[in-house]
Coordinates of C-alpha atoms in Angstrom, one line a residue:
A53 CA 137.7 103.9 -157.3
C54 CA 136.2 104.4 -153.8
F55 CA 139.4 103.3 -152.2
R56 CA 141.5 105.8 -154.3
L57 CA 139.0 108.6 -153.5
L58 CA 139.3 107.7 -149.7
C59 CA 143.1 107.7 -149.9
S60 CA 143.1 111.0 -151.8
L61 CA 141.0 112.6 -149.0
L62 CA 142.5 110.8 -146.0
I63 CA 146.2 111.5 -146.7
P64 CA 145.8 115.3 -147.1
A65 CA 143.6 115.3 -144.0
L66 CA 146.2 113.5 -141.9
F67 CA 148.9 115.7 -143.2
L68 CA 146.9 118.8 -142.3
S69 CA 146.1 117.5 -138.8
G70 CA 149.8 116.8 -138.3
I71 CA 150.7 120.4 -139.3
L72 CA 148.0 121.8 -137.0
C73 CA 149.2 119.7 -134.1
V74 CA 152.8 120.9 -134.6
C75 CA 151.6 124.5 -134.9
L76 CA 149.7 124.1 -131.6
V77 CA 152.7 122.6 -129.8
V78 CA 154.9 125.4 -131.1
L79 CA 152.4 128.0 -130.1
L80 CA 152.0 126.6 -126.6
W81 CA 155.8 126.3 -126.1
G82 CA 156.3 129.8 -127.4
T83 CA 153.6 131.1 -125.0
R84 CA 155.3 129.3 -122.1
L85 CA 158.7 130.8 -122.9
W86 CA 157.1 134.3 -123.2
I87 CA 155.4 133.9 -119.8
L88 CA 158.6 132.7 -118.1
Q89 CA 160.5 135.7 -119.7
R90 CA 157.7 138.0 -118.4
K91 CA 158.1 136.4 -114.9
K92 CA 161.7 137.5 -114.8
Q93 CA 160.8 141.1 -115.7
L94 CA 157.9 141.3 -113.2
N95 CA 159.4 139.6 -110.1
A96 CA 162.0 141.9 -108.5
A97 CA 164.6 140.6 -106.1
G98 CA 164.3 141.3 -102.4
K99 CA 166.5 143.4 -100.1
D100 CA 169.0 140.6 -99.7
G101 CA 169.3 140.2 -103.5
K102 CA 167.4 136.9 -103.4
Q103 CA 164.1 136.5 -105.2
P104 CA 161.3 135.7 -102.7
L105 CA 159.3 132.6 -103.5
L106 CA 155.9 133.8 -104.8
V107 CA 153.0 131.6 -103.6
A108 CA 149.7 132.7 -105.2
F109 CA 146.2 131.8 -104.1
F110 CA 143.4 131.9 -106.7
H111 CA 140.4 133.2 -104.6
P112 CA 138.2 135.6 -106.7
Y113 CA 135.9 136.2 -103.8
C114 CA 138.4 136.5 -100.9
N115 CA 136.4 139.2 -99.1
A116 CA 133.2 137.2 -98.9
G117 CA 133.6 136.2 -95.2
G118 CA 132.6 132.5 -95.4
G119 CA 134.2 129.2 -94.4
G120 CA 136.2 129.1 -97.6
E121 CA 137.8 132.5 -96.8
R122 CA 138.6 131.3 -93.3
V123 CA 140.6 128.5 -94.9
L124 CA 142.4 131.0 -97.2
W125 CA 143.6 133.3 -94.4
C126 CA 144.6 130.4 -92.1
A127 CA 146.6 128.9 -95.0
I128 CA 148.4 132.2 -95.6
R129 CA 149.1 132.7 -91.9
T130 CA 150.5 129.1 -91.7
L131 CA 152.9 129.8 -94.6
Q132 CA 154.0 133.1 -93.2
K133 CA 154.9 131.4 -89.9
K134 CA 156.7 128.5 -91.5
Y135 CA 158.7 130.1 -94.5
R136 CA 160.7 133.3 -94.3
N137 CA 161.5 133.9 -97.9
V138 CA 157.9 133.6 -99.1
T139 CA 155.6 136.3 -100.5
C140 CA 151.9 135.4 -100.5
V141 CA 149.8 136.7 -103.4
V142 CA 146.0 136.6 -103.6
Y143 CA 144.2 136.8 -107.0
T144 CA 140.9 138.5 -106.3
G145 CA 138.0 140.1 -108.1
D146 CA 137.0 142.2 -105.0
R147 CA 137.8 145.6 -106.6
D148 CA 135.5 147.5 -104.4
A149 CA 137.9 147.1 -101.4
T150 CA 141.6 147.9 -101.0
G151 CA 144.1 145.3 -99.9
E152 CA 144.3 146.9 -96.4
E153 CA 140.5 146.7 -96.1
I154 CA 140.5 143.0 -97.1
V155 CA 143.1 142.1 -94.5
E156 CA 141.4 144.2 -91.9
G157 CA 138.1 142.4 -92.7
A158 CA 139.8 139.0 -92.3
F159 CA 141.0 140.1 -88.8
R160 CA 137.5 141.5 -87.9
R161 CA 135.5 138.5 -89.1
F162 CA 137.9 135.6 -88.2
N163 CA 140.3 137.1 -85.7
I164 CA 143.2 136.0 -88.0
K165 CA 146.2 138.4 -87.8
L166 CA 148.8 138.0 -90.6
T167 CA 152.5 138.5 -89.7
H168 CA 153.6 139.8 -93.1
P169 CA 151.9 141.9 -95.8
V170 CA 150.0 140.1 -98.6
K171 CA 150.2 141.2 -102.3
F172 CA 146.8 141.5 -104.0
V173 CA 146.3 141.1 -107.7
F174 CA 142.9 142.6 -108.6
L175 CA 141.1 140.9 -111.5
E176 CA 138.7 142.7 -113.8
K177 CA 136.9 139.7 -115.4
R178 CA 135.4 138.0 -112.3
Y179 CA 131.9 138.3 -113.9
L180 CA 133.1 135.4 -116.2
V181 CA 132.8 132.9 -113.3
E182 CA 129.4 134.1 -112.0
A183 CA 126.6 131.5 -112.3
S184 CA 124.0 134.1 -113.4
L185 CA 126.0 134.6 -116.7
Y186 CA 125.2 131.0 -117.7
P187 CA 121.5 130.1 -117.2
H188 CA 122.2 126.9 -119.1
F189 CA 125.3 124.7 -119.1
T190 CA 126.3 126.5 -115.9
L191 CA 129.1 124.1 -114.9
L192 CA 130.8 124.3 -118.3
G193 CA 130.3 128.1 -118.7
Q194 CA 131.8 128.8 -115.2
S195 CA 134.7 126.4 -115.8
L196 CA 135.6 128.0 -119.2
G197 CA 135.1 131.5 -117.6
S198 CA 137.6 130.5 -114.9
V199 CA 140.2 129.7 -117.6
F200 CA 139.9 133.2 -119.0
L201 CA 140.0 134.7 -115.5
G202 CA 143.1 132.5 -114.8
W203 CA 144.8 133.8 -117.9
E204 CA 144.3 137.4 -116.7
A205 CA 145.8 136.4 -113.4
L206 CA 148.8 134.7 -115.0
L207 CA 149.5 137.7 -117.2
K208 CA 149.4 140.1 -114.2
C209 CA 151.6 137.9 -111.9
V210 CA 153.5 134.7 -112.6
P211 CA 154.1 132.8 -109.3
D212 CA 156.4 130.0 -108.4
I213 CA 153.7 128.0 -106.6
Y214 CA 150.0 128.3 -107.5
I215 CA 147.2 127.1 -105.1
D216 CA 143.6 127.1 -106.2
S217 CA 141.7 127.6 -102.9
M218 CA 138.2 128.1 -104.3
G219 CA 137.5 125.1 -106.6
Y220 CA 138.5 126.4 -110.1
A221 CA 140.2 123.2 -111.2
F222 CA 140.3 124.3 -114.9
T223 CA 143.0 126.9 -114.0
L224 CA 145.4 124.2 -112.8
P225 CA 146.8 123.1 -116.2
L226 CA 147.1 126.8 -117.3
F227 CA 149.5 127.6 -114.4
K228 CA 151.3 124.3 -114.5
Y229 CA 152.0 124.0 -118.3
L230 CA 152.0 127.6 -119.4
G231 CA 153.2 129.3 -116.2
G232 CA 155.7 126.6 -115.3
C233 CA 154.4 126.6 -111.7
R234 CA 154.2 123.9 -109.1
V235 CA 150.4 123.6 -108.5
G236 CA 148.2 122.6 -105.6
C237 CA 144.5 123.0 -104.7
Y238 CA 142.2 122.9 -101.7
V239 CA 138.9 121.3 -102.7
H240 CA 135.8 122.3 -100.6
Y241 CA 133.3 120.7 -102.9
P242 CA 133.8 118.8 -106.2
T243 CA 132.4 120.8 -109.2
I244 CA 130.7 117.6 -110.3
S245 CA 130.2 114.5 -108.2
T246 CA 129.2 110.9 -108.7
D247 CA 126.1 111.7 -106.7
M248 CA 125.1 114.4 -109.2
L249 CA 125.5 111.8 -112.0
S250 CA 123.3 109.4 -110.2
V251 CA 120.6 112.1 -109.6
V252 CA 120.4 112.7 -113.4
R253 CA 120.6 109.0 -114.2
N254 CA 117.7 108.1 -111.8
Q255 CA 115.7 111.1 -113.1
D256 CA 115.4 112.6 -109.5
T257 CA 114.0 116.1 -109.3
R258 CA 116.3 118.2 -107.1
F259 CA 117.3 121.9 -106.8
N260 CA 120.0 121.4 -109.5
N261 CA 117.9 119.0 -111.7
A262 CA 114.7 120.7 -112.9
A263 CA 111.4 118.9 -113.2
F264 CA 111.1 119.6 -117.0
I265 CA 114.4 117.6 -117.5
T266 CA 113.4 114.7 -115.2
N267 CA 110.0 114.4 -116.9
N268 CA 111.6 114.1 -120.4
P269 CA 113.7 111.0 -121.1
L270 CA 115.5 112.6 -124.1
F271 CA 116.5 115.7 -122.0
S272 CA 117.7 113.4 -119.2
K273 CA 119.8 111.4 -121.6
F274 CA 121.3 114.5 -123.0
K275 CA 122.1 116.0 -119.6
L276 CA 123.7 112.7 -118.5
V277 CA 126.0 112.7 -121.6
Y278 CA 126.9 116.3 -120.8
Y279 CA 127.6 115.4 -117.2
Y280 CA 129.8 112.4 -118.1
F281 CA 131.8 114.6 -120.6
F282 CA 132.2 117.3 -118.0
A283 CA 133.3 114.7 -115.3
F284 CA 135.9 113.3 -117.8
M285 CA 137.3 116.9 -118.4
Y286 CA 137.2 117.7 -114.7
G287 CA 139.2 114.5 -113.9
L288 CA 141.7 115.4 -116.6
V289 CA 142.4 119.0 -115.3
G290 CA 142.3 118.0 -111.6
S291 CA 144.8 115.1 -112.0
C292 CA 147.6 117.5 -113.1
S293 CA 147.8 119.0 -109.6
D294 CA 151.0 118.2 -107.6
V295 CA 149.2 118.5 -104.3
I296 CA 145.5 118.0 -103.6
M297 CA 143.9 118.8 -100.3
V298 CA 140.2 118.0 -99.6
N299 CA 138.1 119.1 -96.7
S300 CA 136.4 115.8 -95.7
S301 CA 136.2 112.1 -96.3
W302 CA 133.1 112.6 -98.5
T303 CA 135.0 115.0 -100.8
L304 CA 138.0 112.7 -100.7
N305 CA 135.9 109.7 -102.1
H306 CA 134.6 111.8 -104.9
I307 CA 137.9 113.4 -105.9
L308 CA 139.7 110.0 -105.8
S309 CA 137.0 108.5 -108.2
L310 CA 137.1 111.5 -110.5
W311 CA 140.8 112.6 -110.5
R312 CA 142.5 109.3 -109.7
A313 CA 145.5 110.9 -108.0
G314 CA 145.5 109.2 -104.7
A315 CA 149.3 109.5 -104.1
C316 CA 149.1 113.3 -103.8
T317 CA 145.7 113.6 -102.1
S318 CA 145.1 114.2 -98.4
V319 CA 142.3 115.3 -96.1
V320 CA 142.9 118.6 -94.4
Y321 CA 139.8 119.5 -92.3
P322 CA 138.9 123.2 -92.5
P323 CA 139.8 125.4 -89.5
C324 CA 136.6 126.0 -87.4
D325 CA 136.6 128.7 -84.7
V326 CA 135.9 126.0 -82.1
Q327 CA 137.7 127.8 -79.3
T328 CA 135.3 130.7 -79.3
F329 CA 132.4 128.3 -78.5
L330 CA 134.5 126.0 -76.2
D331 CA 135.2 129.1 -74.0
I332 CA 131.5 129.3 -73.2
P333 CA 131.0 127.3 -70.0
L334 CA 128.8 124.2 -70.4
E335 CA 126.0 124.4 -67.9
E336 CA 123.3 121.9 -66.9
E337 CA 119.9 122.7 -68.3
K338 CA 118.0 125.3 -66.3
S339 CA 114.5 124.3 -67.5
T340 CA 112.7 121.0 -68.4
T341 CA 109.5 122.8 -69.5
E342 CA 110.9 124.9 -72.3
Y343 CA 113.3 123.7 -75.1
S344 CA 114.7 125.4 -78.2
I345 CA 115.9 123.7 -81.4
V346 CA 118.3 125.8 -83.4
S347 CA 119.4 125.6 -87.0
I348 CA 122.4 127.6 -88.4
S349 CA 122.8 127.8 -92.2
Q350 CA 122.4 130.3 -95.1
F351 CA 118.9 130.4 -96.6
R352 CA 120.0 128.5 -99.7
P353 CA 117.9 125.7 -101.4
E354 CA 120.3 122.9 -100.7
K355 CA 120.2 123.5 -96.9
D356 CA 116.6 122.1 -97.1
H357 CA 114.8 124.3 -94.5
P358 CA 111.4 123.0 -95.5
L359 CA 112.5 119.5 -94.2
Q360 CA 113.3 121.2 -90.8
I361 CA 109.8 122.9 -90.6
R362 CA 107.9 119.7 -91.6
A363 CA 109.8 117.5 -89.2
F364 CA 109.2 120.1 -86.4
A365 CA 105.5 120.2 -87.2
K366 CA 105.4 116.4 -86.9
L367 CA 107.2 116.6 -83.6
L368 CA 104.7 119.1 -82.3
K369 CA 101.8 116.9 -83.4
K370 CA 103.3 113.9 -81.5
Q371 CA 104.0 116.0 -78.4
R372 CA 100.5 117.4 -78.3
L373 CA 99.1 113.9 -77.9
G374 CA 100.9 113.6 -74.5
Q375 CA 102.3 115.9 -71.8
R376 CA 104.5 118.2 -73.8
P377 CA 107.1 120.9 -72.8
S378 CA 107.1 124.2 -74.7
L379 CA 109.1 123.8 -78.0
K380 CA 110.6 126.5 -80.2
L381 CA 112.4 126.2 -83.6
I382 CA 114.8 129.0 -84.3
L383 CA 116.1 129.3 -87.9
I384 CA 119.3 131.4 -87.9
G385 CA 120.9 132.2 -91.3
G386 CA 122.2 134.7 -93.7
C387 CA 120.3 136.2 -96.7
R388 CA 122.7 137.1 -99.5
N389 CA 120.2 138.5 -102.0
Q390 CA 116.5 138.9 -103.0
Q391 CA 116.2 135.2 -103.9
D392 CA 117.2 134.3 -100.4
E393 CA 114.6 136.7 -99.0
E394 CA 111.9 135.2 -101.2
R395 CA 112.9 131.8 -99.9
V396 CA 112.5 133.0 -96.3
N397 CA 109.0 134.3 -97.2
N398 CA 108.1 130.9 -98.7
L399 CA 109.3 129.2 -95.5
K400 CA 107.0 131.5 -93.4
H401 CA 104.1 130.6 -95.7
L402 CA 104.9 126.9 -95.1
C403 CA 104.8 127.5 -91.3
E404 CA 101.4 129.1 -91.7
E405 CA 100.1 126.1 -93.8
L406 CA 101.4 123.7 -91.1
G407 CA 100.0 125.8 -88.2
V408 CA 103.4 126.3 -86.5
S409 CA 104.0 130.0 -87.2
N410 CA 103.9 130.8 -83.4
D411 CA 106.5 128.2 -82.7
V412 CA 109.0 129.0 -85.4
T413 CA 111.3 132.1 -85.2
F414 CA 113.5 133.4 -88.1
R415 CA 116.7 135.3 -87.2
I416 CA 118.4 136.7 -90.3
N417 CA 121.9 138.1 -90.6
I418 CA 122.3 138.4 -86.8
P419 CA 125.5 139.5 -84.9
F420 CA 127.8 136.8 -83.7
E421 CA 127.1 137.5 -80.0
E422 CA 123.4 136.8 -80.6
L423 CA 124.2 133.6 -82.4
K424 CA 126.3 132.4 -79.5
R425 CA 123.5 133.2 -77.0
H426 CA 120.9 131.2 -79.1
L427 CA 123.4 128.2 -79.3
T428 CA 124.1 128.2 -75.6
E429 CA 120.4 128.2 -74.7
A430 CA 119.5 125.5 -77.3
T431 CA 118.9 121.9 -76.5
I432 CA 119.1 120.5 -80.1
G433 CA 121.2 121.8 -83.0
L434 CA 119.6 120.9 -86.4
H435 CA 121.1 120.4 -89.8
T436 CA 119.3 118.9 -92.8
M437 CA 121.5 119.3 -95.9
W438 CA 121.9 116.2 -98.0
N439 CA 125.5 115.4 -98.8
E440 CA 127.0 118.5 -97.0
H441 CA 130.6 118.3 -98.0
F442 CA 131.8 119.2 -94.5
G443 CA 129.5 121.1 -92.2
I444 CA 131.1 124.0 -90.2
G445 CA 127.7 124.8 -88.7
V446 CA 127.5 121.2 -87.3
V447 CA 130.9 121.6 -85.7
E448 CA 129.9 125.0 -84.2
C449 CA 126.7 123.5 -82.7
M450 CA 128.7 120.7 -81.1
A451 CA 131.4 123.0 -79.7
A452 CA 128.7 125.3 -78.3
G453 CA 127.1 122.4 -76.4
T454 CA 123.9 121.5 -78.3
V455 CA 122.9 117.9 -79.0
I456 CA 123.4 117.8 -82.8
L457 CA 121.0 116.1 -85.1
A458 CA 122.4 116.2 -88.6
H459 CA 121.7 114.6 -92.0
N460 CA 122.9 111.0 -92.4
S461 CA 125.2 111.7 -95.4
G462 CA 128.3 113.6 -96.4
G463 CA 130.8 115.1 -94.0
P464 CA 128.5 115.0 -90.9
K465 CA 128.1 111.2 -91.3
L466 CA 131.7 110.3 -92.2
D467 CA 133.7 112.8 -90.2
I468 CA 131.9 114.9 -87.6
V469 CA 129.0 113.1 -85.9
V470 CA 131.0 110.0 -85.3
P471 CA 131.7 108.2 -81.9
Y472 CA 134.6 109.8 -80.0
E473 CA 136.5 107.3 -77.8
G474 CA 133.6 105.0 -78.2
H475 CA 131.0 107.5 -76.9
T476 CA 128.0 109.1 -78.7
T477 CA 128.6 112.7 -79.9
G478 CA 125.2 113.3 -81.6
F479 CA 122.5 111.8 -83.9
L480 CA 121.7 111.4 -87.6
A481 CA 118.5 111.3 -89.6
E482 CA 117.3 111.2 -93.2
N483 CA 113.6 112.2 -93.7
E484 CA 110.8 114.0 -91.9
D485 CA 109.7 111.0 -89.9
S486 CA 113.2 110.0 -88.7
Y487 CA 114.0 113.7 -87.8
A488 CA 110.8 114.0 -85.8
E489 CA 111.4 110.7 -84.1
M490 CA 115.0 111.5 -83.3
M491 CA 114.1 115.0 -81.9
A492 CA 111.5 113.3 -79.7
Y493 CA 114.1 110.8 -78.5
I494 CA 116.7 113.5 -77.6
L495 CA 114.0 115.4 -75.7
S496 CA 113.0 112.2 -73.8
L497 CA 116.6 111.7 -72.5
S498 CA 117.4 112.8 -69.0
P499 CA 119.3 116.2 -68.6
E500 CA 122.2 114.2 -67.2
K501 CA 122.3 111.9 -70.3
R502 CA 122.1 114.9 -72.7
L503 CA 124.9 116.6 -70.8
E504 CA 127.1 113.5 -71.2
I505 CA 126.5 113.6 -75.0
R506 CA 127.2 117.3 -75.2
E507 CA 130.5 116.8 -73.3
N508 CA 131.6 114.0 -75.6
A509 CA 130.8 116.2 -78.7
R510 CA 132.8 119.1 -77.3
R511 CA 135.9 116.9 -76.7
S512 CA 135.6 115.5 -80.2
V513 CA 135.7 118.9 -82.1
H514 CA 139.4 119.7 -81.2
R515 CA 140.2 117.8 -84.5
F516 CA 138.7 120.8 -86.4
S517 CA 140.7 123.5 -84.6
D518 CA 142.9 126.2 -86.2
Q519 CA 146.0 124.4 -84.8
H520 CA 145.1 121.1 -86.3
F521 CA 144.5 122.7 -89.7
E522 CA 147.9 124.4 -89.5
E523 CA 149.7 121.1 -88.8
T524 CA 148.0 119.1 -91.6
F525 CA 148.1 122.0 -94.2
Q526 CA 151.9 122.4 -93.6
L527 CA 152.5 118.7 -94.1
S528 CA 150.4 118.6 -97.2
V529 CA 152.0 121.5 -99.1
E530 CA 155.5 120.6 -98.2
P531 CA 156.2 118.8 -101.6
L532 CA 155.5 122.2 -103.4
F533 CA 158.4 123.8 -101.5
K534 CA 161.0 121.1 -102.2

């Protein structure tokens, strides 16, 4: 009787599931045909009667002026140089600026001049990808939001080639399977990484893993299951990309383990404006009685400015025991909002607690010329972010001629602060004690020895120039144009 009841329920359920699957396939196929038909109507032929090849970049914050935007404009300039019959399109949510103002801003901030016009597709639903909209399940919320934003983009313009240049991997299958596009992506930072999984698994308290979760085994288990589910989904959507470019060896390792698409994945270092710093002549140190230590990074929690201040306080304590030169720590960075400003105030309070207020200077949102001056005068360039995916600030410090001291992890460890032709280019540290010891060691070196390290570092950063980016980017995207 139980078996008959099971059969009477199972067979209709299977039949219904089959019908639903067929309906879904028909719906998706119909949507694809409708979008391709729409593409023919939207995309007009050029002056010679030929349809230009539309290459679209998904970059909702293209007017932000950070390292990711420098990659975008260098990539567009590279394609415009290489291919004649190509029209570059940028999907953006920057509706408070015109296309002309955005291009002008790129020239003003990065000195990147485009040879041909760019078509901008302005999106109205950018708020769907903002983290503030999802106080909980932020990764999942932003990823699903990006699908809706991607759908808006696809309806407004159907390209031939689609490149996600901002890390919204969940848009890739949308453009590939519904839009019929060849798809590529440039990954600055994996949305989820194996390191994030290990932080939750080991119940470590970090800026993205709150104490109330780490202190509760049940919450930690639930978050771990959620992260594993998300990592599986992230791997699924990422693996459908035809071309995958990553910005460092650290990002490469994570993307290979999550997306498992090694055959179409390559490292393309981001273009750093090294020439501007290399043009500054490298001079011998003028003074051995006064040294400045400079840090460049936005005042964000992951940059770990408290570690810099604590290590500096320990260094001062050590130096006071002996004959010490005058030391100054200069923290240079951008404040994006009120939270960043509060963070700076907390750092100032920390300086007071440790008794180093007179020795630490904060320089916020300063002009580029002032930044260059601080870097040329500095002895040590300081960087403390754990698992920085690349580290443009580290490259800039090395190009400007400081002796770099970076975190022994991520991009700085694997790609940047590595020996060049067998010579030292800088130093790495991990915690307060090792940072303090390493700063003391750098200051104990003779000016001649420091100059040698600075020269080695300068020679090594040519690998991160605009020209090198253009060459590697061109080679990587070639399969999309075949």
